[in-house]
PDB file of C-alpha atoms (C1' of nucleotides) in Angstrom:
ATOM      1  CA  MET L 245      34.777  12.096   6.919  1.00 40.00           C
ATOM      2  CA  SER L 246      31.477  10.371   7.317  1.00 39.00           C
ATOM      3  CA  SER L 247      28.960  10.196   4.769  1.00 38.00           C
ATOM      4  CA  GLN L 248      30.636   8.226   1.592  1.00 46.00           C
ATOM      5  CA  PRO L 249      28.028   5.677   0.959  1.00 49.00           C
ATOM      6  CA  LYS L 250      29.475   2.122   0.725  1.00 61.00           C
ATOM      7  CA  HIS L 251      25.961   0.947   1.254  1.00 72.00           C
ATOM      8  CA  ASP L 252      23.117   1.493  -1.459  1.00 88.00           C
ATOM      9  CA  ILE L 253      20.483   3.868   0.053  1.00 94.00           C
ATOM     10  CA  PHE L 254      17.712   2.122  -2.143  1.00 95.00           C
ATOM     11  CA  GLN L 255      18.852  -0.800   0.402  1.00 94.00           C
ATOM     12  CA  ALA L 256      18.871   0.977   3.329  1.00 95.00           C
ATOM     13  CA  ILE L 257      15.865   2.597   3.072  1.00 96.00           C
ATOM     14  CA  ALA L 258      14.431  -0.855   1.828  1.00 94.00           C
ATOM     15  CA  ASP L 259      13.788  -2.087   5.688  1.00 94.00           C
ATOM     16  CA  PRO L 260      11.176  -0.842   7.707  1.00 94.00           C
ATOM     17  CA  THR L 261      13.016  -0.556  10.973  1.00 94.00           C
ATOM     18  CA  ARG L 262      15.341   1.230   9.429  1.00 95.00           C
ATOM     19  CA  ARG L 263      12.964   3.627   7.941  1.00 95.00           C
ATOM     20  CA  GLN L 264      11.606   3.935  11.897  1.00 94.00           C
ATOM     21  CA  LEU L 265      15.314   4.809  13.276  1.00 94.00           C
ATOM     22  CA  LEU L 266      15.616   7.615  10.589  1.00 95.00           C
ATOM     23  CA  ARG L 267      12.226   9.332  11.688  1.00 95.00           C
ATOM     24  CA  LEU L 268      13.386   8.755  14.846  1.00 93.00           C
ATOM     25  CA  LEU L 269      17.000  10.046  14.228  1.00 94.00           C
ATOM     26  CA  ALA L 270      15.354  13.284  12.370  1.00 92.00           C
ATOM     27  CA  ASP L 271      15.385  15.991  14.747  1.00 85.00           C
ATOM     28  CA  LYS L 272      16.902  14.290  17.835  1.00 89.00           C
ATOM     29  CA  GLU L 273      21.101  12.554  18.710  1.00 91.00           C
ATOM     30  CA  LEU L 274      20.705   9.776  20.677  1.00 92.00           C
ATOM     31  CA  PRO L 275      22.743   6.913  21.623  1.00 92.00           C
ATOM     32  CA  VAL L 276      22.130   2.972  21.033  1.00 92.00           C
ATOM     33  CA  THR L 277      21.038   2.056  24.598  1.00 92.00           C
ATOM     34  CA  VAL L 278      18.328   5.001  24.496  1.00 92.00           C
ATOM     35  CA  ILE L 279      17.239   4.346  20.395  1.00 93.00           C
ATOM     36  CA  SER L 280      17.062   0.268  20.886  1.00 92.00           C
ATOM     37  CA  LYS L 281      14.226   0.796  23.734  1.00 92.00           C
ATOM     38  CA  HIS L 282      11.955   2.117  20.621  1.00 92.00           C
ATOM     39  CA  PHE L 283      12.187  -1.257  19.006  1.00 92.00           C
ATOM     40  CA  PRO L 284      11.282  -4.648  19.820  1.00 92.00           C
ATOM     41  CA  MET L 285      15.156  -6.012  19.674  1.00 93.00           C
ATOM     42  CA  SER L 286      18.152  -6.430  21.041  1.00 91.00           C
ATOM     43  CA  ARG L 287      20.357  -3.233  21.517  1.00 93.00           C
ATOM     44  CA  THR L 288      22.989  -5.444  19.399  1.00 93.00           C
ATOM     45  CA  ALA L 289      20.700  -6.057  16.010  1.00 93.00           C
ATOM     46  CA  VAL L 290      20.059  -2.091  16.434  1.00 94.00           C
ATOM     47  CA  SER L 291      23.507  -1.265  16.233  1.00 93.00           C
ATOM     48  CA  LYS L 292      23.832  -3.203  13.224  1.00 94.00           C
ATOM     49  CA  HIS L 293      21.003  -0.927  11.231  1.00 94.00           C
ATOM     50  CA  LEU L 294      22.875   1.965  12.182  1.00 94.00           C
ATOM     51  CA  ARG L 295      25.701   0.401  10.945  1.00 94.00           C
ATOM     52  CA  ILE L 296      23.924  -0.043   7.357  1.00 94.00           C
ATOM     53  CA  LEU L 297      22.664   3.313   7.821  1.00 94.00           C
ATOM     54  CA  SER L 298      25.619   4.532   8.931  1.00 92.00           C
ATOM     55  CA  GLU L 299      27.507   2.967   5.410  1.00 91.00           C
ATOM     56  CA  ALA L 300      24.722   4.808   2.934  1.00 93.00           C
ATOM     57  CA  GLY L 301      25.584   7.802   5.031  1.00 92.00           C
ATOM     58  CA  LEU L 302      22.258   8.428   6.267  1.00 94.00           C
ATOM     59  CA  VAL L 303      22.718   8.970  10.136  1.00 94.00           C
ATOM     60  CA  GLY L 304      26.265  10.491  11.455  1.00 92.00           C
ATOM     61  CA  GLU L 305      27.629   9.181  14.783  1.00 90.00           C
ATOM     62  CA  GLN L 306      29.191  11.645  17.405  1.00 89.00           C
ATOM     63  CA  LYS L 307      31.093  10.315  20.597  1.00 85.00           C
ATOM     64  CA  VAL L 308      29.940  12.165  23.136  1.00 84.00           C
ATOM     65  CA  GLY L 309      32.090  11.017  26.969  1.00 85.00           C
ATOM     66  CA  ARG L 310      31.711   7.071  26.902  1.00 85.00           C
ATOM     67  CA  GLU L 311      28.197   7.296  24.723  1.00 89.00           C
ATOM     68  CA  LYS L 312      27.682   7.319  20.698  1.00 92.00           C
ATOM     69  CA  ARG L 313      25.299   9.604  19.627  1.00 93.00           C
ATOM     70  CA  TYR L 314      23.555   8.918  16.264  1.00 94.00           C
ATOM     71  CA  ARG L 315      21.681  11.694  14.170  1.00 93.00           C
ATOM     72  CA  LEU L 316      20.068  11.638  10.577  1.00 94.00           C
ATOM     73  CA  GLN L 317      22.276  13.245   8.240  1.00 92.00           C
ATOM     74  CA  ALA L 318      19.626  13.524   5.056  1.00 93.00           C
ATOM     75  CA  GLU L 319      21.646  14.586   2.101  1.00 92.00           C
ATOM     76  CA  PRO L 320      22.479  11.580   0.214  1.00 93.00           C
ATOM     77  CA  LEU L 321      18.645  11.377  -0.121  1.00 94.00           C
ATOM     78  CA  ILE L 322      18.539  13.624  -2.691  1.00 93.00           C
ATOM     79  CA  GLU L 323      19.703  10.738  -4.761  1.00 93.00           C
ATOM     80  CA  LEU L 324      17.033   9.189  -3.936  1.00 94.00           C
ATOM     81  CA  LYS L 325      14.941  12.106  -5.344  1.00 94.00           C
ATOM     82  CA  GLN L 326      16.727  12.309  -8.074  1.00 94.00           C
ATOM     83  CA  TRP L 327      15.701   8.967  -8.900  1.00 95.00           C
ATOM     84  CA  LEU L 328      12.372   9.902  -8.430  1.00 94.00           C
ATOM     85  CA  SER L 329      12.248  12.414 -10.265  1.00 93.00           C
ATOM     86  CA  PHE L 330      12.566  10.993 -13.787  1.00 94.00           C
ATOM     87  CA  TYR L 331       9.740   9.261 -12.859  1.00 94.00           C
ATOM     88  CA  GLU L 332       7.317  12.208 -11.492  1.00 92.00           C
ATOM     89  CA  ARG L 333       6.408  12.941 -15.472  1.00 90.00           C
ATOM     90  CA  PHE L 334       4.460   9.596 -15.208  1.00 89.00           C
ATOM     91  CA  TRP L 335       2.040  10.332 -12.863  1.00 82.00           C
ATOM     92  CA  GLU L 336       2.030  14.041 -12.958  1.00 75.00           C
ATOM     93  CA  ASN L 337       1.319  14.818 -16.968  1.00 65.00           C
ATOM     94  CA  LYS L 338      -0.799  10.973 -17.329  1.00 60.00           C
ATOM     95  CA  ILE L 339      -2.892  12.354 -20.133  1.00 57.00           C
ATOM     96  CA  SER L 340      -0.553  14.010 -22.144  1.00 54.00           C
ATOM     97  CA  MET L 341       2.169  11.309 -21.833  1.00 54.00           C
ATOM     98  CA  LEU L 342      -0.749   9.132 -22.365  1.00 56.00           C
ATOM     99  CA  LYS L 343      -1.297  11.064 -25.838  1.00 57.00           C
ATOM    100  CA  HIS L 344       2.195  11.433 -26.757  1.00 54.00           C
ATOM    101  CA  PHE L 345       2.772   7.896 -25.967  1.00 53.00           C
ATOM    102  CA  VAL L 346       0.034   7.007 -28.580  1.00 55.00           C
ATOM    103  CA  GLU L 347       0.917   9.477 -31.240  1.00 54.00           C
ATOM    104  CA  ASN L 348       4.839   8.129 -31.641  1.00 48.00           C
ATOM    105  CA  GLU L 349       5.552   5.777 -30.104  1.00 47.00           C
ATOM    106  CA  GLU L 350       9.001   4.934 -31.099  1.00 44.00           C
ATOM    107  CA  THR L 351      10.503   8.323 -30.748  1.00 42.00           C
ATOM    108  CA  ALA L 352       8.853   9.578 -28.130  1.00 37.00           C
ATOM    109  CA  ASP L 353      11.487   6.441 -26.330  1.00 38.00           C
ATOM    110  CA  ARG L 354      14.837   8.195 -26.647  1.00 38.00           C
ATOM    111  CA  LYS L 355      13.358  11.584 -25.804  1.00 38.00           C
ATOM    112  CA  LEU L 356      12.791  10.239 -22.967  1.00 36.00           C
ATOM    113  CA  VAL L 357      15.416   8.040 -22.254  1.00 35.00           C
ATOM    114  CA  THR L 358      17.874  10.064 -22.107  1.00 33.00           C
ATOM    115  CA  SER L 359      18.769  11.025 -18.253  1.00 34.00           C
ATOM    116  CA  ASP L 360      21.553  13.742 -17.188  1.00 34.00           C
ATOM    117  CA  ARG L 361      22.995  12.015 -14.169  1.00 35.00           C
ATOM    118  CA  ASN L 362      24.057  15.122 -12.485  1.00 35.00           C
ATOM    119  CA  LYS L 363      27.218  14.474 -11.069  1.00 34.00           C
ATOM    120  CA  ARG L 364      27.534  15.154  -7.954  1.00 34.00           C
ATOM    121  CA  GLU L 365      30.016  18.162  -6.486  1.00 30.00           C
ATOM    122  CA  SER L 366      32.942  16.763  -4.623  1.00 33.00           C
ATOM    123  CA  GLU L 367      32.049  16.174  -1.177  1.00 31.00           C
ATOM    124  CA  GLU L 368      35.574  15.995   0.396  1.00 29.00           C
TER     125      GLU L 368
ATOM    126  CA  MET M 163      -7.087   0.526 -11.156  1.00 40.00           C
ATOM    127  CA  SER M 164      -6.213  -3.351  -9.598  1.00 39.00           C
ATOM    128  CA  SER M 165      -2.459  -3.420  -8.594  1.00 38.00           C
ATOM    129  CA  GLN M 166      -3.277  -3.441  -4.534  1.00 45.00           C
ATOM    130  CA  PRO M 167       0.088  -3.027  -3.441  1.00 50.00           C
ATOM    131  CA  LYS M 168       1.134  -6.761  -1.651  1.00 60.00           C
ATOM    132  CA  HIS M 169       4.206  -6.204  -1.728  1.00 72.00           C
ATOM    133  CA  ASP M 170       6.281  -2.824  -0.482  1.00 88.00           C
ATOM    134  CA  ILE M 171       7.406  -0.334  -2.677  1.00 94.00           C
ATOM    135  CA  PHE M 172      10.172   0.553  -1.254  1.00 95.00           C
ATOM    136  CA  GLN M 173      11.749  -3.312  -1.144  1.00 94.00           C
ATOM    137  CA  ALA M 174      10.211  -3.661  -4.661  1.00 95.00           C
ATOM    138  CA  ILE M 175      12.754  -0.325  -5.839  1.00 96.00           C
ATOM    139  CA  ALA M 176      15.559  -1.591  -3.581  1.00 95.00           C
ATOM    140  CA  ASP M 177      16.838  -4.346  -6.139  1.00 94.00           C
ATOM    141  CA  PRO M 178      19.230  -2.868  -9.188  1.00 94.00           C
ATOM    142  CA  THR M 179      17.945  -5.051 -11.369  1.00 95.00           C
ATOM    143  CA  ARG M 180      14.205  -3.751 -10.584  1.00 95.00           C
ATOM    144  CA  ARG M 181      15.514  -0.407 -10.853  1.00 96.00           C
ATOM    145  CA  GLN M 182      16.449  -1.014 -14.422  1.00 95.00           C
ATOM    146  CA  LEU M 183      13.642  -3.010 -15.137  1.00 94.00           C
ATOM    147  CA  LEU M 184      11.189   0.149 -14.693  1.00 95.00           C
ATOM    148  CA  ARG M 185      14.272   2.631 -16.534  1.00 95.00           C
ATOM    149  CA  LEU M 186      13.519   0.104 -19.453  1.00 94.00           C
ATOM    150  CA  LEU M 187       9.552  -0.041 -19.298  1.00 94.00           C
ATOM    151  CA  ALA M 188       9.333   4.037 -18.374  1.00 92.00           C
ATOM    152  CA  ASP M 189       8.127   4.304 -22.143  1.00 85.00           C
ATOM    153  CA  LYS M 190       7.891   1.373 -23.900  1.00 89.00           C
ATOM    154  CA  GLU M 191       5.722  -2.131 -24.000  1.00 92.00           C
ATOM    155  CA  LEU M 192       7.591  -5.607 -24.204  1.00 93.00           C
ATOM    156  CA  PRO M 193       7.106  -8.862 -23.182  1.00 93.00           C
ATOM    157  CA  VAL M 194      10.104 -10.839 -20.976  1.00 93.00           C
ATOM    158  CA  THR M 195      11.409 -12.077 -24.022  1.00 92.00           C
ATOM    159  CA  VAL M 196      12.712  -9.302 -25.642  1.00 93.00           C
ATOM    160  CA  ILE M 197      13.167  -7.971 -21.817  1.00 94.00           C
ATOM    161  CA  SER M 198      15.368 -10.814 -20.753  1.00 93.00           C
ATOM    162  CA  LYS M 199      17.467 -10.002 -23.293  1.00 92.00           C
ATOM    163  CA  HIS M 200      19.005  -6.683 -21.142  1.00 92.00           C
ATOM    164  CA  PHE M 201      19.544  -8.530 -18.667  1.00 92.00           C
ATOM    165  CA  PRO M 202      22.445 -11.154 -18.424  1.00 92.00           C
ATOM    166  CA  MET M 203      19.912 -13.479 -15.804  1.00 93.00           C
ATOM    167  CA  SER M 204      17.781 -15.882 -17.112  1.00 92.00           C
ATOM    168  CA  ARG M 205      13.536 -15.101 -18.575  1.00 93.00           C
ATOM    169  CA  THR M 206      12.516 -16.667 -15.188  1.00 93.00           C
ATOM    170  CA  ALA M 207      14.078 -14.659 -12.988  1.00 93.00           C
ATOM    171  CA  VAL M 208      13.234 -11.725 -14.826  1.00 94.00           C
ATOM    172  CA  SER M 209      10.123 -12.976 -14.915  1.00 93.00           C
ATOM    173  CA  LYS M 210      10.073 -13.646 -10.943  1.00 94.00           C
ATOM    174  CA  HIS M 211      11.185  -9.433 -10.787  1.00 94.00           C
ATOM    175  CA  LEU M 212       8.553  -8.701 -13.080  1.00 94.00           C
ATOM    176  CA  ARG M 213       6.678 -10.395 -10.622  1.00 94.00           C
ATOM    177  CA  ILE M 214       7.226  -8.493  -7.382  1.00 94.00           C
ATOM    178  CA  LEU M 215       7.061  -5.153  -9.648  1.00 94.00           C
ATOM    179  CA  SER M 216       3.821  -5.864 -10.651  1.00 93.00           C
ATOM    180  CA  GLU M 217       2.960  -7.019  -6.784  1.00 92.00           C
ATOM    181  CA  ALA M 218       3.521  -3.299  -5.830  1.00 93.00           C
ATOM    182  CA  GLY M 219       1.579  -1.902  -8.829  1.00 92.00           C
ATOM    183  CA  LEU M 220       4.772  -0.509 -10.306  1.00 94.00           C
ATOM    184  CA  VAL M 221       4.445  -2.342 -13.278  1.00 94.00           C
ATOM    185  CA  GLY M 222       1.001  -3.384 -15.404  1.00 92.00           C
ATOM    186  CA  GLU M 223       0.541  -6.110 -17.694  1.00 91.00           C
ATOM    187  CA  GLN M 224      -1.652  -6.766 -21.179  1.00 89.00           C
ATOM    188  CA  LYS M 225      -2.121  -9.537 -23.007  1.00 86.00           C
ATOM    189  CA  VAL M 226      -1.479  -9.162 -26.891  1.00 84.00           C
ATOM    190  CA  GLY M 227      -1.771 -12.585 -28.661  1.00 84.00           C
ATOM    191  CA  ARG M 228       0.524 -14.906 -26.861  1.00 86.00           C
ATOM    192  CA  GLU M 229       2.587 -12.607 -25.181  1.00 89.00           C
ATOM    193  CA  LYS M 230       2.075 -10.392 -22.183  1.00 92.00           C
ATOM    194  CA  ARG M 231       3.496  -6.827 -22.326  1.00 94.00           C
ATOM    195  CA  TYR M 232       4.988  -5.355 -19.703  1.00 95.00           C
ATOM    196  CA  ARG M 233       4.483  -1.597 -18.730  1.00 94.00           C
ATOM    197  CA  LEU M 234       5.468   1.128 -15.871  1.00 94.00           C
ATOM    198  CA  GLN M 235       2.258   2.349 -13.073  1.00 93.00           C
ATOM    199  CA  ALA M 236       4.532   4.822 -11.479  1.00 93.00           C
ATOM    200  CA  GLU M 237       1.409   5.571  -9.681  1.00 92.00           C
ATOM    201  CA  PRO M 238       2.655   4.203  -6.034  1.00 93.00           C
ATOM    202  CA  LEU M 239       5.814   6.231  -6.810  1.00 94.00           C
ATOM    203  CA  ILE M 240       3.628   8.887  -5.340  1.00 93.00           C
ATOM    204  CA  GLU M 241       3.961   6.922  -1.757  1.00 93.00           C
ATOM    205  CA  LEU M 242       7.903   7.018  -1.949  1.00 94.00           C
ATOM    206  CA  LYS M 243       7.639  11.143  -2.840  1.00 94.00           C
ATOM    207  CA  GLN M 244       5.188  11.314   0.112  1.00 94.00           C
ATOM    208  CA  TRP M 245       8.347   9.499   2.609  1.00 95.00           C
ATOM    209  CA  LEU M 246      10.994  11.650   0.655  1.00 94.00           C
ATOM    210  CA  SER M 247       9.220  14.759   1.693  1.00 94.00           C
ATOM    211  CA  PHE M 248       9.701  14.618   5.124  1.00 94.00           C
ATOM    212  CA  TYR M 249      12.993  14.700   4.844  1.00 94.00           C
ATOM    213  CA  GLU M 250      13.487  17.471   2.182  1.00 92.00           C
ATOM    214  CA  ARG M 251      14.032  20.395   5.090  1.00 90.00           C
ATOM    215  CA  PHE M 252      16.646  18.621   6.058  1.00 89.00           C
ATOM    216  CA  TRP M 253      18.709  19.802   3.253  1.00 82.00           C
ATOM    217  CA  GLU M 254      17.224  22.247   1.970  1.00 75.00           C
ATOM    218  CA  ASN M 255      16.703  24.440   5.321  1.00 65.00           C
ATOM    219  CA  LYS M 256      19.785  22.930   6.810  1.00 61.00           C
ATOM    220  CA  ILE M 257      21.556  25.547   7.720  1.00 57.00           C
ATOM    221  CA  SER M 258      18.533  27.028   9.889  1.00 55.00           C
ATOM    222  CA  MET M 259      17.687  23.566  11.071  1.00 54.00           C
ATOM    223  CA  LEU M 260      21.801  23.266  12.056  1.00 57.00           C
ATOM    224  CA  LYS M 261      21.086  26.540  13.395  1.00 57.00           C
ATOM    225  CA  HIS M 262      17.535  25.415  15.636  1.00 56.00           C
ATOM    226  CA  PHE M 263      19.300  22.007  16.682  1.00 54.00           C
ATOM    227  CA  VAL M 264      22.064  23.590  18.136  1.00 57.00           C
ATOM    228  CA  GLU M 265      19.883  25.907  20.460  1.00 56.00           C
ATOM    229  CA  ASN M 266      17.902  23.302  21.820  1.00 53.00           C
ATOM    230  CA  GLU M 267      20.556  20.469  21.670  1.00 48.00           C
ATOM    231  CA  GLU M 268      21.098  20.500  24.883  1.00 44.00           C
ATOM    232  CA  THR M 269      18.218  20.928  27.317  1.00 42.00           C
ATOM    233  CA  ALA M 270      16.418  18.064  24.869  1.00 41.00           C
ATOM    234  CA  ASP M 271      18.713  15.656  24.405  1.00 40.00           C
ATOM    235  CA  ARG M 272      18.888  15.475  28.188  1.00 40.00           C
ATOM    236  CA  LYS M 273      15.844  15.626  28.880  1.00 39.00           C
ATOM    237  CA  LEU M 274      14.956  12.736  26.988  1.00 39.00           C
ATOM    238  CA  VAL M 275      18.750  10.847  28.222  1.00 39.00           C
ATOM    239  CA  THR M 276      17.455  11.195  31.630  1.00 37.00           C
ATOM    240  CA  SER M 277      14.307  11.025  31.214  1.00 37.00           C
ATOM    241  CA  ASP M 278      14.638   7.078  29.987  1.00 38.00           C
ATOM    242  CA  ARG M 279      17.734   6.401  32.478  1.00 38.00           C
ATOM    243  CA  ASN M 280      15.588   7.501  35.659  1.00 35.00           C
ATOM    244  CA  LYS M 281      12.609   4.778  33.823  1.00 36.00           C
ATOM    245  CA  ARG M 282      15.072   2.062  33.706  1.00 35.00           C
ATOM    246  CA  GLU M 283      16.446   2.641  36.873  1.00 32.00           C
ATOM    247  CA  SER M 284      12.646   2.344  38.243  1.00 33.00           C
ATOM    248  CA  GLU M 285      12.139  -0.890  36.016  1.00 33.00           C
ATOM    249  CA  GLU M 286      14.737  -3.097  38.236  1.00 29.00           C
TER     250      GLU M 286
ATOM    251  C1'  DG Y 268      -6.192 -32.101 -33.505  1.00 63.86           C
ATOM    252  C1'  DT Y 269      -0.722 -31.978 -33.875  1.00 63.86           C
ATOM    253  C1'  DT Y 270       2.820 -28.325 -33.712  1.00 63.86           C
ATOM    254  C1'  DG Y 271       5.984 -24.112 -32.297  1.00 63.86           C
ATOM    255  C1'  DC Y 272       6.744 -20.579 -29.287  1.00 63.86           C
ATOM    256  C1'  DA Y 273       5.718 -17.264 -24.779  1.00 63.86           C
ATOM    257  C1'  DT Y 274       5.078 -17.327 -20.353  1.00 63.86           C
ATOM    258  C1'  DT Y 275       4.712 -19.234 -15.470  1.00 63.86           C
ATOM    259  C1'  DT Y 276       4.843 -22.415 -12.223  1.00 63.86           C
ATOM    260  C1'  DA Y 277       7.669 -25.995  -9.466  1.00 63.86           C
ATOM    261  C1'  DA Y 278      11.461 -27.396  -6.902  1.00 63.86           C
ATOM    262  C1'  DT Y 279      15.725 -26.696  -5.490  1.00 63.86           C
ATOM    263  C1'  DC Y 280      19.981 -24.415  -4.705  1.00 63.86           C
ATOM    264  C1'  DT Y 281      23.235 -20.682  -3.047  1.00 63.86           C
ATOM    265  C1'  DT Y 282      23.784 -16.652  -0.902  1.00 63.86           C
ATOM    266  C1'  DT Y 283      22.202 -12.373   2.057  1.00 63.86           C
ATOM    267  C1'  DT Y 284      19.621 -10.976   6.171  1.00 63.86           C
ATOM    268  C1'  DA Y 285      18.385 -10.061  10.509  1.00 63.86           C
ATOM    269  C1'  DA Y 286      18.439 -11.745  15.017  1.00 63.86           C
ATOM    270  C1'  DT Y 287      20.023 -14.020  19.063  1.00 63.86           C
ATOM    271  C1'  DT Y 288      23.764 -14.706  23.330  1.00 63.86           C
ATOM    272  C1'  DA Y 289      27.669 -14.039  24.526  1.00 63.86           C
ATOM    273  C1'  DT Y 290      32.077 -11.741  25.340  1.00 63.86           C
ATOM    274  C1'  DA Y 291      35.473  -7.826  24.836  1.00 63.86           C
ATOM    275  C1'  DA Y 292      36.916  -3.367  24.531  1.00 63.86           C
ATOM    276  C1'  DA Y 293      36.608   1.675  26.309  1.00 63.86           C
ATOM    277  C1'  DA Y 294      35.612   5.694  28.929  1.00 63.86           C
ATOM    278  C1'  DT Y 295      33.239   7.337  33.642  1.00 63.86           C
ATOM    279  C1'  DT Y 296      32.668   6.942  38.546  1.00 63.86           C
ATOM    280  C1'  DC Y 297      34.008   5.643  42.982  1.00 63.86           C
TER     281       DC Y 297
ATOM    282  C1'  DG B 102      43.006   0.229  40.849  1.00 63.86           C
ATOM    283  C1'  DA B 103      37.911  -1.621  40.612  1.00 63.86           C
ATOM    284  C1'  DA B 104      33.460  -1.630  39.351  1.00 63.86           C
ATOM    285  C1'  DT B 105      29.838   0.212  35.743  1.00 63.86           C
ATOM    286  C1'  DT B 106      28.111   1.484  31.983  1.00 63.86           C
ATOM    287  C1'  DT B 107      27.826   2.253  27.080  1.00 63.86           C
ATOM    288  C1'  DT B 108      28.986  -0.063  23.002  1.00 63.86           C
ATOM    289  C1'  DA B 109      31.375  -2.915  19.774  1.00 63.86           C
ATOM    290  C1'  DT B 110      32.373  -7.886  18.150  1.00 63.86           C
ATOM    291  C1'  DA B 111      32.421 -13.091  17.091  1.00 63.86           C
ATOM    292  C1'  DA B 112      29.832 -16.977  16.237  1.00 63.86           C
ATOM    293  C1'  DT B 113      25.393 -18.712  15.510  1.00 63.86           C
ATOM    294  C1'  DT B 114      21.006 -19.935  13.579  1.00 63.86           C
ATOM    295  C1'  DA B 115      16.490 -18.752  11.394  1.00 63.86           C
ATOM    296  C1'  DA B 116      14.570 -17.009   7.403  1.00 63.86           C
ATOM    297  C1'  DA B 117      14.289 -14.415   2.799  1.00 63.86           C
ATOM    298  C1'  DA B 118      15.783 -13.426  -1.596  1.00 63.86           C
ATOM    299  C1'  DG B 119      18.174 -14.191  -5.704  1.00 63.86           C
ATOM    300  C1'  DA B 120      18.722 -16.954  -9.389  1.00 63.86           C
ATOM    301  C1'  DT B 121      18.917 -21.991 -11.859  1.00 63.86           C
ATOM    302  C1'  DT B 122      16.811 -26.077 -14.244  1.00 63.86           C
ATOM    303  C1'  DA B 123      12.579 -28.608 -15.803  1.00 63.86           C
ATOM    304  C1'  DA B 124       8.073 -28.959 -15.904  1.00 63.86           C
ATOM    305  C1'  DA B 125       4.028 -26.902 -17.352  1.00 63.86           C
ATOM    306  C1'  DT B 126       0.030 -24.056 -19.012  1.00 63.86           C
ATOM    307  C1'  DG B 127      -2.170 -20.902 -23.156  1.00 63.86           C
ATOM    308  C1'  DC B 128      -2.164 -19.586 -27.735  1.00 63.86           C
ATOM    309  C1'  DA B 129      -1.908 -19.241 -32.557  1.00 63.86           C
ATOM    310  C1'  DA B 130      -0.855 -21.437 -36.510  1.00 63.86           C
ATOM    311  C1'  DC B 131      -1.141 -25.593 -39.184  1.00 63.86           C
TER     312       DC B 131
END
DNA sequence: GTTGCATTTAATCTTTTAATTATAAAATTC
DNA sequence: GAATTTTATAATTAAAAGATTAAATGCAAC
């Protein structure tokens, strides 16, 4: 039902306020009124940030009575991890990479550029 | 060395064009004229994106004759990895987390909400 | 020196984003 | 049903981002 990335993950986490929101909602389930007390902005502004996070699938909503509680949904961050995994070798094996790079610059390109982007399994 | 993050990493990688740039410069060292051929925008626009990446410390510059070659510098992405590592347990141990969550949901939640509500009432 | 190429900077424009206040809608409590 | 609380929506404003064209800087070759 939820967690369908209409919004870009990278863009969703680009904003520091939204990162704080994720942090706050990591282990708690809170309504907007409570959340907005932690931030120096209006409820509406917080609500909009939550909407963006929601559209990115990073937070889930649950209606409890007349309040709507938000909670972290970390799964979409896997995409970020996958993206990042490509670059890990560049700092982990930096010395060997550099050596390899100097040795055969041209051919090394192809091998590294080939990316196997795992298609994610169909979530509902 | 150099490359002190004037720009935010999260913001730097938020733009899809800049992510493509990183990808392109991962294993190659290229000048702007060559780079901009891969993108449907002007050299100036590409140059600006490169500047932002440079200020975030994600690309390095090297002058070769009259051209300036750009190359990936992946080290600042470690910050991203660290940020991400906090959230990994939320999808890796999802089942156990969920269990933990359900167990303490009522008490933890109520405590927060009520304390907040009391605080507000006493404020007025 | 001058010419030619690569790149950056400056000024400008358009679009997006973030925030506000005010109003409306939904649900609980009396 | 009326009042209160929680949240969402609308209209608006201000700031930031992305891109463009045109002018300027830097270097190498002549």
